[in-house]
mmCIF file with all atom_site columns, C-alpha atoms and ligand atoms in Angstrom:
data_model
loop_
_atom_site.group_PDB
_atom_site.id
_atom_site.type_symbol
_atom_site.label_atom_id
_atom_site.label_alt_id
_atom_site.label_comp_id
_atom_site.label_asym_id
_atom_site.label_entity_id
_atom_site.label_seq_id
_atom_site.pdbx_PDB_ins_code
_atom_site.Cartn_x
_atom_site.Cartn_y
_atom_site.Cartn_z
_atom_site.occupancy
_atom_site.B_iso_or_equiv
_atom_site.pdbx_formal_charge
_atom_site.auth_seq_id
_atom_site.auth_comp_id
_atom_site.auth_asym_id
_atom_site.auth_atom_id
_atom_site.pdbx_PDB_model_num
ATOM   1   C CA . UNK H 1 1   ? 25.973  70.242 -192.185 1.00 98.00 ? 217 UNK H CA 1
ATOM   2   C CA . UNK H 1 2   ? 27.521  67.369 -191.178 1.00 98.00 ? 218 UNK H CA 1
ATOM   3   C CA . UNK H 1 3   ? 27.265  66.743 -186.970 1.00 98.00 ? 219 UNK H CA 1
ATOM   4   C CA . UNK H 1 4   ? 30.968  64.739 -185.760 1.00 98.00 ? 220 UNK H CA 1
ATOM   5   C CA . UNK H 1 5   ? 30.929  63.714 -182.265 1.00 98.00 ? 221 UNK H CA 1
ATOM   6   C CA . UNK H 1 6   ? 33.725  64.236 -179.800 1.00 98.00 ? 222 UNK H CA 1
ATOM   7   C CA . UNK H 1 7   ? 34.040  61.917 -177.650 1.00 98.00 ? 223 UNK H CA 1
ATOM   8   C CA . UNK H 1 8   ? 35.780  58.568 -177.288 1.00 98.00 ? 224 UNK H CA 1
ATOM   9   C CA . UNK H 1 9   ? 32.901  57.312 -175.168 1.00 98.00 ? 225 UNK H CA 1
ATOM   10  C CA . UNK H 1 10  ? 31.672  54.309 -177.270 1.00 98.00 ? 226 UNK H CA 1
ATOM   11  C CA . UNK H 1 11  ? 28.244  53.860 -175.530 1.00 98.00 ? 227 UNK H CA 1
ATOM   12  C CA . UNK H 1 12  ? 27.565  57.698 -176.352 1.00 98.00 ? 228 UNK H CA 1
ATOM   13  C CA . UNK H 1 13  ? 28.630  57.122 -179.774 1.00 98.00 ? 229 UNK H CA 1
ATOM   14  C CA . UNK H 1 14  ? 26.827  54.287 -180.470 1.00 98.00 ? 230 UNK H CA 1
ATOM   15  C CA . UNK H 1 15  ? 23.052  56.195 -178.857 1.00 98.00 ? 231 UNK H CA 1
ATOM   16  C CA . UNK H 1 16  ? 24.139  59.039 -180.673 1.00 98.00 ? 232 UNK H CA 1
ATOM   17  C CA . UNK H 1 17  ? 24.517  57.297 -184.575 1.00 97.00 ? 233 UNK H CA 1
ATOM   18  C CA . UNK H 1 18  ? 21.541  55.115 -183.586 1.00 97.00 ? 234 UNK H CA 1
ATOM   19  C CA . UNK H 1 19  ? 19.340  57.978 -184.075 1.00 96.00 ? 235 UNK H CA 1
ATOM   20  C CA . UNK H 1 20  ? 21.123  59.065 -187.342 1.00 95.00 ? 236 UNK H CA 1
ATOM   21  C CA . UNK H 1 21  ? 23.036  61.906 -185.627 1.00 95.00 ? 237 UNK H CA 1
ATOM   22  C CA . UNK H 1 22  ? 26.656  60.498 -186.233 1.00 98.00 ? 238 UNK H CA 1
ATOM   23  C CA . UNK H 1 23  ? 28.310  62.073 -189.348 1.00 98.00 ? 239 UNK H CA 1
ATOM   24  C CA . UNK H 1 24  ? 31.719  60.685 -188.044 1.00 98.00 ? 240 UNK H CA 1
ATOM   25  C CA . UNK H 1 25  ? 33.652  61.276 -184.851 1.00 98.00 ? 241 UNK H CA 1
ATOM   26  C CA . UNK H 1 26  ? 36.620  62.921 -183.324 1.00 98.00 ? 242 UNK H CA 1
ATOM   27  C CA . UNK H 1 27  ? 38.898  62.416 -180.892 1.00 98.00 ? 243 UNK H CA 1
ATOM   28  C CA . UNK H 1 28  ? 41.629  64.045 -179.055 1.00 98.00 ? 244 UNK H CA 1
ATOM   29  C CA . UNK H 1 29  ? 44.645  62.646 -176.247 1.00 98.00 ? 245 UNK H CA 1
ATOM   30  C CA . UNK H 1 30  ? 42.702  64.073 -173.701 1.00 98.00 ? 246 UNK H CA 1
ATOM   31  C CA . UNK H 1 31  ? 39.012  62.072 -174.981 1.00 98.00 ? 247 UNK H CA 1
ATOM   32  C CA . UNK H 1 32  ? 41.211  59.056 -175.194 1.00 98.00 ? 248 UNK H CA 1
ATOM   33  C CA . UNK H 1 33  ? 42.646  59.945 -171.294 1.00 98.00 ? 249 UNK H CA 1
ATOM   34  C CA . UNK H 1 34  ? 38.799  60.473 -170.105 1.00 98.00 ? 250 UNK H CA 1
ATOM   35  C CA . UNK H 1 35  ? 37.914  56.924 -171.598 1.00 98.00 ? 251 UNK H CA 1
ATOM   36  C CA . UNK H 1 36  ? 40.512  55.142 -169.762 1.00 98.00 ? 252 UNK H CA 1
ATOM   37  C CA . UNK H 1 37  ? 41.091  53.298 -172.698 1.00 98.00 ? 253 UNK H CA 1
ATOM   38  C CA . UNK H 1 38  ? 43.689  52.161 -174.869 1.00 98.00 ? 254 UNK H CA 1
ATOM   39  C CA . UNK H 1 39  ? 43.653  54.649 -178.366 1.00 98.00 ? 255 UNK H CA 1
ATOM   40  C CA . UNK H 1 40  ? 44.387  51.822 -180.532 1.00 98.00 ? 256 UNK H CA 1
ATOM   41  C CA . UNK H 1 41  ? 41.065  49.446 -178.882 1.00 98.00 ? 257 UNK H CA 1
ATOM   42  C CA . UNK H 1 42  ? 38.480  52.625 -178.685 1.00 98.00 ? 258 UNK H CA 1
ATOM   43  C CA . UNK H 1 43  ? 38.938  53.978 -181.820 1.00 98.00 ? 259 UNK H CA 1
ATOM   44  C CA . UNK H 1 44  ? 39.013  50.633 -183.625 1.00 98.00 ? 260 UNK H CA 1
ATOM   45  C CA . UNK H 1 45  ? 35.173  50.054 -181.972 1.00 98.00 ? 261 UNK H CA 1
ATOM   46  C CA . UNK H 1 46  ? 34.510  53.389 -182.232 1.00 98.00 ? 262 UNK H CA 1
ATOM   47  C CA . UNK H 1 47  ? 35.471  52.759 -186.485 1.00 98.00 ? 263 UNK H CA 1
ATOM   48  C CA . UNK H 1 48  ? 33.416  49.567 -186.469 1.00 97.00 ? 264 UNK H CA 1
ATOM   49  C CA . UNK H 1 49  ? 30.490  51.715 -184.720 1.00 97.00 ? 265 UNK H CA 1
ATOM   50  C CA . UNK H 1 50  ? 30.902  54.765 -187.537 1.00 98.00 ? 266 UNK H CA 1
ATOM   51  C CA . UNK H 1 51  ? 30.774  54.813 -191.288 1.00 96.00 ? 267 UNK H CA 1
ATOM   52  C CA . UNK H 1 52  ? 32.240  58.273 -191.455 1.00 98.00 ? 268 UNK H CA 1
ATOM   53  C CA . UNK H 1 53  ? 35.646  60.001 -190.376 1.00 98.00 ? 269 UNK H CA 1
ATOM   54  C CA . UNK H 1 54  ? 36.775  59.074 -187.350 1.00 98.00 ? 270 UNK H CA 1
ATOM   55  C CA . UNK H 1 55  ? 39.559  61.454 -186.204 1.00 98.00 ? 271 UNK H CA 1
ATOM   56  C CA . UNK H 1 56  ? 42.779  59.846 -183.897 1.00 98.00 ? 272 UNK H CA 1
ATOM   57  C CA . UNK H 1 57  ? 45.315  61.861 -183.226 1.00 98.00 ? 273 UNK H CA 1
ATOM   58  C CA . UNK H 1 58  ? 49.490  61.651 -182.946 1.00 98.00 ? 274 UNK H CA 1
ATOM   59  C CA . UNK H 1 59  ? 51.242  62.748 -180.305 1.00 98.00 ? 275 UNK H CA 1
ATOM   60  C CA . UNK H 1 60  ? 54.470  63.424 -181.689 1.00 98.00 ? 276 UNK H CA 1
ATOM   61  C CA . UNK H 1 61  ? 56.518  66.828 -182.120 1.00 98.00 ? 277 UNK H CA 1
ATOM   62  C CA . UNK H 1 62  ? 58.596  65.762 -185.362 1.00 98.00 ? 278 UNK H CA 1
ATOM   63  C CA . UNK H 1 63  ? 57.088  65.906 -188.512 1.00 98.00 ? 279 UNK H CA 1
ATOM   64  C CA . UNK H 1 64  ? 58.406  62.774 -189.519 1.00 98.00 ? 280 UNK H CA 1
ATOM   65  C CA . UNK H 1 65  ? 57.736  61.021 -185.848 1.00 98.00 ? 281 UNK H CA 1
ATOM   66  C CA . UNK H 1 66  ? 53.677  62.101 -186.880 1.00 98.00 ? 282 UNK H CA 1
ATOM   67  C CA . UNK H 1 67  ? 54.547  60.304 -189.897 1.00 98.00 ? 283 UNK H CA 1
ATOM   68  C CA . UNK H 1 68  ? 55.011  57.139 -188.632 1.00 98.00 ? 284 UNK H CA 1
ATOM   69  C CA . UNK H 1 69  ? 52.128  57.615 -185.998 1.00 98.00 ? 285 UNK H CA 1
ATOM   70  C CA . UNK H 1 70  ? 49.764  58.718 -188.343 1.00 98.00 ? 286 UNK H CA 1
ATOM   71  C CA . UNK H 1 71  ? 50.758  55.803 -190.596 1.00 98.00 ? 287 UNK H CA 1
ATOM   72  C CA . UNK H 1 72  ? 50.026  53.446 -187.751 1.00 98.00 ? 288 UNK H CA 1
ATOM   73  C CA . UNK H 1 73  ? 47.186  55.110 -186.970 1.00 98.00 ? 289 UNK H CA 1
ATOM   74  C CA . UNK H 1 74  ? 45.838  54.925 -190.098 1.00 98.00 ? 290 UNK H CA 1
ATOM   75  C CA . UNK H 1 75  ? 46.023  50.880 -190.054 1.00 98.00 ? 291 UNK H CA 1
ATOM   76  C CA . UNK H 1 76  ? 43.071  50.520 -187.785 1.00 98.00 ? 292 UNK H CA 1
ATOM   77  C CA . UNK H 1 77  ? 40.395  51.297 -190.162 1.00 98.00 ? 293 UNK H CA 1
ATOM   78  C CA . UNK H 1 78  ? 39.612  53.208 -193.555 1.00 98.00 ? 294 UNK H CA 1
ATOM   79  C CA . UNK H 1 79  ? 38.057  56.108 -192.364 1.00 98.00 ? 295 UNK H CA 1
ATOM   80  C CA . UNK H 1 80  ? 40.283  57.075 -189.789 1.00 98.00 ? 296 UNK H CA 1
ATOM   81  C CA . UNK H 1 81  ? 41.295  60.417 -190.267 1.00 98.00 ? 297 UNK H CA 1
ATOM   82  C CA . UNK H 1 82  ? 45.079  61.010 -188.955 1.00 98.00 ? 298 UNK H CA 1
ATOM   83  C CA . UNK H 1 83  ? 44.479  64.441 -186.591 1.00 98.00 ? 299 UNK H CA 1
ATOM   84  C CA . UNK H 1 84  ? 47.906  66.615 -186.743 1.00 98.00 ? 300 UNK H CA 1
ATOM   85  C CA . UNK H 1 85  ? 48.511  69.834 -184.770 1.00 98.00 ? 301 UNK H CA 1
ATOM   86  C CA . UNK H 1 86  ? 49.207  73.077 -186.515 1.00 98.00 ? 302 UNK H CA 1
ATOM   87  C CA . UNK H 1 87  ? 52.982  73.617 -186.071 1.00 98.00 ? 303 UNK H CA 1
ATOM   88  C CA . UNK H 1 88  ? 55.432  73.875 -189.358 1.00 98.00 ? 304 UNK H CA 1
ATOM   89  C CA . UNK H 1 89  ? 55.724  69.606 -188.303 1.00 98.00 ? 305 UNK H CA 1
ATOM   90  C CA . UNK H 1 90  ? 52.070  69.344 -188.209 1.00 98.00 ? 306 UNK H CA 1
ATOM   91  C CA . UNK H 1 91  ? 51.445  71.149 -192.019 1.00 98.00 ? 307 UNK H CA 1
ATOM   92  C CA . UNK H 1 92  ? 54.971  68.658 -192.844 1.00 98.00 ? 308 UNK H CA 1
ATOM   93  C CA . UNK H 1 93  ? 53.446  65.254 -191.795 1.00 98.00 ? 309 UNK H CA 1
ATOM   94  C CA . UNK H 1 94  ? 49.499  66.501 -192.770 1.00 98.00 ? 310 UNK H CA 1
ATOM   95  C CA . UNK H 1 95  ? 51.150  67.204 -196.870 1.00 98.00 ? 311 UNK H CA 1
ATOM   96  C CA . UNK H 1 96  ? 53.461  63.742 -196.762 1.00 98.00 ? 312 UNK H CA 1
ATOM   97  C CA . UNK H 1 97  ? 49.562  61.784 -195.514 1.00 98.00 ? 313 UNK H CA 1
ATOM   98  C CA . UNK H 1 98  ? 47.229  63.687 -197.806 1.00 98.00 ? 314 UNK H CA 1
ATOM   99  C CA . UNK H 1 99  ? 49.539  62.947 -200.730 1.00 98.00 ? 315 UNK H CA 1
ATOM   100 C CA . UNK H 1 100 ? 49.382  59.166 -199.784 1.00 98.00 ? 316 UNK H CA 1
ATOM   101 C CA . UNK H 1 101 ? 45.668  59.779 -199.862 1.00 98.00 ? 317 UNK H CA 1
ATOM   102 C CA . UNK H 1 102 ? 45.011  59.545 -196.033 1.00 98.00 ? 318 UNK H CA 1
ATOM   103 C CA . UNK H 1 103 ? 42.488  62.058 -195.055 1.00 98.00 ? 319 UNK H CA 1
ATOM   104 C CA . UNK H 1 104 ? 43.939  64.439 -192.415 1.00 98.00 ? 320 UNK H CA 1
ATOM   105 C CA . UNK H 1 105 ? 42.645  66.664 -189.935 1.00 98.00 ? 321 UNK H CA 1
ATOM   106 C CA . UNK H 1 106 ? 44.414  70.042 -188.247 1.00 98.00 ? 322 UNK H CA 1
ATOM   107 C CA . UNK H 1 107 ? 43.797  71.305 -185.223 1.00 98.00 ? 323 UNK H CA 1
ATOM   108 C CA . UNK H 1 108 ? 44.068  73.658 -183.022 1.00 98.00 ? 324 UNK H CA 1
ATOM   109 C CA . UNK H 1 109 ? 43.809  76.202 -185.348 1.00 98.00 ? 325 UNK H CA 1
ATOM   110 C CA . UNK H 1 110 ? 43.232  79.586 -183.890 1.00 98.00 ? 326 UNK H CA 1
ATOM   111 C CA . UNK H 1 111 ? 43.593  82.218 -186.592 1.00 98.00 ? 327 UNK H CA 1
ATOM   112 C CA . UNK H 1 112 ? 42.369  81.971 -190.637 1.00 98.00 ? 328 UNK H CA 1
ATOM   113 C CA . UNK H 1 113 ? 46.552  82.250 -191.714 1.00 98.00 ? 329 UNK H CA 1
ATOM   114 C CA . UNK H 1 114 ? 46.552  78.647 -190.084 1.00 98.00 ? 330 UNK H CA 1
ATOM   115 C CA . UNK H 1 115 ? 43.793  77.616 -192.414 1.00 98.00 ? 331 UNK H CA 1
ATOM   116 C CA . UNK H 1 116 ? 44.747  78.880 -195.214 1.00 98.00 ? 332 UNK H CA 1
ATOM   117 C CA . UNK H 1 117 ? 48.647  77.272 -194.072 1.00 98.00 ? 333 UNK H CA 1
ATOM   118 C CA . UNK H 1 118 ? 46.762  73.946 -193.510 1.00 98.00 ? 334 UNK H CA 1
ATOM   119 C CA . UNK H 1 119 ? 44.136  74.205 -196.878 1.00 98.00 ? 335 UNK H CA 1
ATOM   120 C CA . UNK H 1 120 ? 47.944  74.955 -198.882 1.00 98.00 ? 336 UNK H CA 1
ATOM   121 C CA . UNK H 1 121 ? 48.968  71.809 -196.921 1.00 98.00 ? 337 UNK H CA 1
ATOM   122 C CA . UNK H 1 122 ? 46.057  69.660 -198.609 1.00 98.00 ? 338 UNK H CA 1
ATOM   123 C CA . UNK H 1 123 ? 44.124  69.110 -195.076 1.00 98.00 ? 339 UNK H CA 1
ATOM   124 C CA . UNK H 1 124 ? 40.879  67.177 -195.356 1.00 98.00 ? 340 UNK H CA 1
ATOM   125 C CA . UNK H 1 125 ? 39.927  69.415 -192.399 1.00 99.00 ? 341 UNK H CA 1
ATOM   126 C CA . UNK H 1 126 ? 40.593  72.372 -190.049 1.00 99.00 ? 342 UNK H CA 1
ATOM   127 C CA . UNK H 1 127 ? 39.784  71.977 -186.830 1.00 98.00 ? 343 UNK H CA 1
ATOM   128 C CA . UNK H 1 128 ? 39.767  75.553 -185.831 1.00 98.00 ? 344 UNK H CA 1
ATOM   129 C CA . UNK H 1 129 ? 38.320  76.086 -181.702 1.00 98.00 ? 345 UNK H CA 1
ATOM   130 C CA . UNK H 1 130 ? 35.303  78.077 -180.913 1.00 98.00 ? 346 UNK H CA 1
ATOM   131 C CA . UNK H 1 131 ? 35.098  77.756 -177.116 1.00 98.00 ? 347 UNK H CA 1
ATOM   132 C CA . UNK H 1 132 ? 39.246  78.140 -176.776 1.00 98.00 ? 348 UNK H CA 1
ATOM   133 C CA . UNK H 1 133 ? 39.092  81.759 -178.232 1.00 98.00 ? 349 UNK H CA 1
ATOM   134 C CA . UNK H 1 134 ? 36.010  82.317 -176.110 1.00 98.00 ? 350 UNK H CA 1
ATOM   135 C CA . UNK H 1 135 ? 37.679  81.728 -172.978 1.00 98.00 ? 351 UNK H CA 1
ATOM   136 C CA . UNK H 1 136 ? 39.776  84.472 -173.872 1.00 98.00 ? 352 UNK H CA 1
ATOM   137 C CA . UNK H 1 137 ? 37.820  87.398 -174.563 1.00 98.00 ? 353 UNK H CA 1
ATOM   138 C CA . UNK H 1 138 ? 37.973  86.806 -178.228 1.00 98.00 ? 354 UNK H CA 1
ATOM   139 C CA . UNK H 1 139 ? 35.243  85.590 -180.203 1.00 98.00 ? 355 UNK H CA 1
ATOM   140 C CA . UNK H 1 140 ? 35.421  81.916 -182.315 1.00 98.00 ? 356 UNK H CA 1
ATOM   141 C CA . UNK H 1 141 ? 31.723  82.634 -184.287 1.00 98.00 ? 357 UNK H CA 1
ATOM   142 C CA . UNK H 1 142 ? 34.186  85.284 -186.154 1.00 98.00 ? 358 UNK H CA 1
ATOM   143 C CA . UNK H 1 143 ? 36.745  83.091 -186.585 1.00 98.00 ? 359 UNK H CA 1
ATOM   144 C CA . UNK H 1 144 ? 34.257  80.082 -188.413 1.00 98.00 ? 360 UNK H CA 1
ATOM   145 C CA . UNK H 1 145 ? 33.092  83.262 -190.690 1.00 98.00 ? 361 UNK H CA 1
ATOM   146 C CA . UNK H 1 146 ? 36.480  84.411 -191.831 1.00 98.00 ? 362 UNK H CA 1
ATOM   147 C CA . UNK H 1 147 ? 37.564  80.688 -192.124 1.00 98.00 ? 363 UNK H CA 1
ATOM   148 C CA . UNK H 1 148 ? 34.084  80.354 -194.927 1.00 98.00 ? 364 UNK H CA 1
ATOM   149 C CA . UNK H 1 149 ? 34.851  83.343 -196.837 1.00 98.00 ? 365 UNK H CA 1
ATOM   150 C CA . UNK H 1 150 ? 38.530  83.348 -196.878 1.00 98.00 ? 366 UNK H CA 1
ATOM   151 C CA . UNK H 1 151 ? 38.323  79.086 -198.567 1.00 98.00 ? 367 UNK H CA 1
ATOM   152 C CA . UNK H 1 152 ? 35.516  80.253 -200.344 1.00 98.00 ? 368 UNK H CA 1
ATOM   153 C CA . UNK H 1 153 ? 37.176  83.297 -201.660 1.00 98.00 ? 369 UNK H CA 1
ATOM   154 C CA . UNK H 1 154 ? 39.671  80.599 -203.379 1.00 98.00 ? 370 UNK H CA 1
ATOM   155 C CA . UNK H 1 155 ? 37.603  77.526 -203.490 1.00 98.00 ? 371 UNK H CA 1
ATOM   156 C CA . UNK H 1 156 ? 39.684  75.779 -200.373 1.00 98.00 ? 372 UNK H CA 1
ATOM   157 C CA . UNK H 1 157 ? 38.523  71.884 -200.765 1.00 98.00 ? 373 UNK H CA 1
ATOM   158 C CA . UNK H 1 158 ? 39.476  71.263 -197.469 1.00 98.00 ? 374 UNK H CA 1
ATOM   159 C CA . UNK H 1 159 ? 36.387  71.167 -194.967 1.00 98.00 ? 375 UNK H CA 1
ATOM   160 C CA . UNK H 1 160 ? 35.847  73.738 -191.434 1.00 99.00 ? 376 UNK H CA 1
ATOM   161 C CA . UNK H 1 161 ? 34.987  71.613 -188.782 1.00 99.00 ? 377 UNK H CA 1
ATOM   162 C CA . UNK H 1 162 ? 33.996  74.088 -185.979 1.00 98.00 ? 378 UNK H CA 1
ATOM   163 C CA . UNK H 1 163 ? 35.143  72.278 -182.733 1.00 98.00 ? 379 UNK H CA 1
ATOM   164 C CA . UNK H 1 164 ? 35.372  73.332 -179.136 1.00 98.00 ? 380 UNK H CA 1
ATOM   165 C CA . UNK H 1 165 ? 32.074  73.637 -179.701 1.00 98.00 ? 381 UNK H CA 1
ATOM   166 C CA . UNK H 1 166 ? 30.213  74.258 -175.790 1.00 97.00 ? 382 UNK H CA 1
ATOM   167 C CA . UNK H 1 167 ? 26.868  75.663 -176.638 1.00 96.00 ? 383 UNK H CA 1
ATOM   168 C CA . UNK H 1 168 ? 23.897  75.116 -178.596 1.00 96.00 ? 384 UNK H CA 1
ATOM   169 C CA . UNK H 1 169 ? 24.080  78.641 -180.282 1.00 97.00 ? 385 UNK H CA 1
ATOM   170 C CA . UNK H 1 170 ? 27.713  77.919 -181.134 1.00 98.00 ? 386 UNK H CA 1
ATOM   171 C CA . UNK H 1 171 ? 25.760  74.994 -183.117 1.00 98.00 ? 387 UNK H CA 1
ATOM   172 C CA . UNK H 1 172 ? 23.550  77.037 -184.773 1.00 98.00 ? 388 UNK H CA 1
ATOM   173 C CA . UNK H 1 173 ? 25.562  80.030 -185.575 1.00 98.00 ? 389 UNK H CA 1
ATOM   174 C CA . UNK H 1 174 ? 27.603  77.182 -187.089 1.00 98.00 ? 390 UNK H CA 1
ATOM   175 C CA . UNK H 1 175 ? 24.851  76.376 -189.186 1.00 98.00 ? 391 UNK H CA 1
ATOM   176 C CA . UNK H 1 176 ? 24.104  79.849 -190.600 1.00 98.00 ? 392 UNK H CA 1
ATOM   177 C CA . UNK H 1 177 ? 28.368  80.535 -191.221 1.00 98.00 ? 393 UNK H CA 1
ATOM   178 C CA . UNK H 1 178 ? 27.893  77.170 -193.220 1.00 98.00 ? 394 UNK H CA 1
ATOM   179 C CA . UNK H 1 179 ? 30.715  75.288 -191.601 1.00 98.00 ? 395 UNK H CA 1
ATOM   180 C CA . UNK H 1 180 ? 31.083  72.256 -193.314 1.00 98.00 ? 396 UNK H CA 1
ATOM   181 C CA . UNK H 1 181 ? 30.843  70.469 -189.876 1.00 98.00 ? 397 UNK H CA 1
ATOM   182 C CA . UNK H 1 182 ? 30.554  70.530 -186.145 1.00 98.00 ? 398 UNK H CA 1
ATOM   183 C CA . UNK H 1 183 ? 32.340  68.610 -183.615 1.00 98.00 ? 399 UNK H CA 1
ATOM   184 C CA . UNK H 1 184 ? 30.263  68.368 -180.444 1.00 98.00 ? 400 UNK H CA 1
ATOM   185 C CA . UNK H 1 185 ? 30.302  66.643 -176.681 1.00 98.00 ? 401 UNK H CA 1
ATOM   186 C CA . UNK H 1 186 ? 27.233  63.282 -176.614 1.00 98.00 ? 402 UNK H CA 1
ATOM   187 C CA . UNK H 1 187 ? 25.709  65.759 -174.383 1.00 97.00 ? 403 UNK H CA 1
ATOM   188 C CA . UNK H 1 188 ? 25.526  69.458 -175.958 1.00 97.00 ? 404 UNK H CA 1
ATOM   189 C CA . UNK H 1 189 ? 24.463  67.396 -179.205 1.00 97.00 ? 405 UNK H CA 1
ATOM   190 C CA . UNK H 1 190 ? 21.871  66.071 -177.365 1.00 97.00 ? 406 UNK H CA 1
ATOM   191 C CA . UNK H 1 191 ? 20.544  69.548 -175.731 1.00 96.00 ? 407 UNK H CA 1
ATOM   192 C CA . UNK H 1 192 ? 20.153  70.379 -179.158 1.00 97.00 ? 408 UNK H CA 1
ATOM   193 C CA . UNK H 1 193 ? 16.577  69.110 -178.611 1.00 97.00 ? 409 UNK H CA 1
ATOM   194 C CA . UNK H 1 194 ? 15.665  71.465 -175.424 1.00 97.00 ? 410 UNK H CA 1
ATOM   195 C CA . UNK H 1 195 ? 13.750  74.165 -175.114 1.00 97.00 ? 411 UNK H CA 1
ATOM   196 C CA . UNK H 1 196 ? 11.680  75.304 -172.472 1.00 98.00 ? 412 UNK H CA 1
ATOM   197 C CA . UNK H 1 197 ? 8.376   75.919 -174.619 1.00 98.00 ? 413 UNK H CA 1
ATOM   198 C CA . UNK H 1 198 ? 8.669   72.350 -175.675 1.00 98.00 ? 414 UNK H CA 1
ATOM   199 C CA . UNK H 1 199 ? 8.565   71.337 -171.829 1.00 98.00 ? 415 UNK H CA 1
ATOM   200 C CA . UNK H 1 200 ? 6.019   74.180 -170.907 1.00 98.00 ? 416 UNK H CA 1
ATOM   201 C CA . UNK H 1 201 ? 3.960   72.913 -173.760 1.00 98.00 ? 417 UNK H CA 1
ATOM   202 C CA . UNK H 1 202 ? 3.695   69.258 -173.542 1.00 98.00 ? 418 UNK H CA 1
ATOM   203 C CA . UNK H 1 203 ? 2.679   69.792 -169.673 1.00 98.00 ? 419 UNK H CA 1
ATOM   204 C CA . UNK H 1 204 ? -0.291  71.246 -170.724 1.00 98.00 ? 420 UNK H CA 1
ATOM   205 C CA . UNK H 1 205 ? -0.601  68.983 -173.302 1.00 98.00 ? 421 UNK H CA 1
ATOM   206 C CA . UNK H 1 206 ? -0.558  65.818 -170.364 1.00 98.00 ? 422 UNK H CA 1
ATOM   207 C CA . UNK H 1 207 ? -2.674  68.141 -168.277 1.00 98.00 ? 423 UNK H CA 1
ATOM   208 C CA . UNK H 1 208 ? -5.966  68.344 -170.746 1.00 98.00 ? 424 UNK H CA 1
ATOM   209 C CA . UNK H 1 209 ? -5.331  64.614 -172.119 1.00 98.00 ? 425 UNK H CA 1
ATOM   210 C CA . UNK H 1 210 ? -5.570  63.762 -168.514 1.00 98.00 ? 426 UNK H CA 1
ATOM   211 C CA . UNK H 1 211 ? -9.011  65.564 -168.528 1.00 98.00 ? 427 UNK H CA 1
ATOM   212 C CA . UNK H 1 212 ? -10.512 63.781 -171.329 1.00 98.00 ? 428 UNK H CA 1
ATOM   213 C CA . UNK H 1 213 ? -9.729  59.763 -169.859 1.00 97.00 ? 429 UNK H CA 1
ATOM   214 C CA . UNK H 1 214 ? -8.740  58.593 -173.155 1.00 97.00 ? 430 UNK H CA 1
ATOM   215 C CA . UNK H 1 215 ? -6.140  56.600 -173.249 1.00 97.00 ? 431 UNK H CA 1
ATOM   216 C CA . UNK H 1 216 ? -5.062  55.827 -176.545 1.00 97.00 ? 432 UNK H CA 1
ATOM   217 C CA . UNK H 1 217 ? -3.868  52.159 -176.976 1.00 96.00 ? 433 UNK H CA 1
ATOM   218 C CA . UNK H 1 218 ? -7.322  51.346 -175.418 1.00 94.00 ? 434 UNK H CA 1
ATOM   219 C CA . UNK H 1 219 ? -9.691  52.972 -177.639 1.00 89.00 ? 435 UNK H CA 1
HETATM 220 O O1 . LIG C 2 .   ? 38.271  68.839 -180.562 1.00 60.47 ? 729 LIG C O1 1
HETATM 221 C C1 . LIG C 2 .   ? 38.107  69.918 -179.478 1.00 60.47 ? 729 LIG C C1 1
HETATM 222 C C2 . LIG C 2 .   ? 37.924  70.262 -178.145 1.00 60.47 ? 729 LIG C C2 1
HETATM 223 O O2 . LIG C 2 .   ? 37.696  68.363 -178.056 1.00 60.47 ? 729 LIG C O2 1
HETATM 224 C C3 . LIG C 2 .   ? 38.125  70.819 -177.753 1.00 60.47 ? 729 LIG C C3 1
HETATM 225 O O3 . LIG C 2 .   ? 37.092  70.802 -177.030 1.00 60.47 ? 729 LIG C O3 1
HETATM 226 O O4 . LIG C 2 .   ? 35.834  72.272 -175.395 1.00 60.47 ? 729 LIG C O4 1
HETATM 227 O O5 . LIG C 2 .   ? 38.245  71.326 -174.759 1.00 60.47 ? 729 LIG C O5 1
HETATM 228 O O6 . LIG C 2 .   ? 37.965  73.663 -175.888 1.00 60.47 ? 729 LIG C O6 1
HETATM 229 P P1 . LIG C 2 .   ? 37.103  72.193 -175.641 1.00 60.47 ? 729 LIG C P1 1
#
């Protein structure tokens, strides 16, 4: 399973990238706002840092305008993935941009039928949002499992990119289901390392080690 970082924070992406944790990056208008940076500048910096796909989202509502924005964003770097919303216009833009040989990530997916349409339109990635379904008492993980099954039934090549991931459990379950990619904020990815028994075990080892009176580097 590939790990994408859902962020436009260059320092946070760089920290994870140095550990080999970053297979790609996803951004959206809210994350660009949070970064306080110019979209073209910050996206270029991210693309220089990360070799894998970097999603940059269009903001137009009409297909023709989305296509124009997508082409402009794609000029930033060869690893740009144009992100379009799952609307009828977004699907039209997806078809045109993928026919031009560009990677396209169709975002804001909340149903299997939407995912089917994105695959038919040639999407490179489909982004179902887990957390936002959980927020309204639906089951985001069930959607990931359903899309996985349907794509496998018909051998669709579109990659399932599980988004709106909020917890380590979301990540573990996506791996069990067989999502191709998860995208998560840096804090969630770093949080995967945490376990209360690891902390407790380390405390015990530290206490016992202190009692030996030894220091490894002076032996
Ligand atoms: O990639 C989509 C993601 O940024 C949405 O996450 O937590 O705002 O639902 P969230």
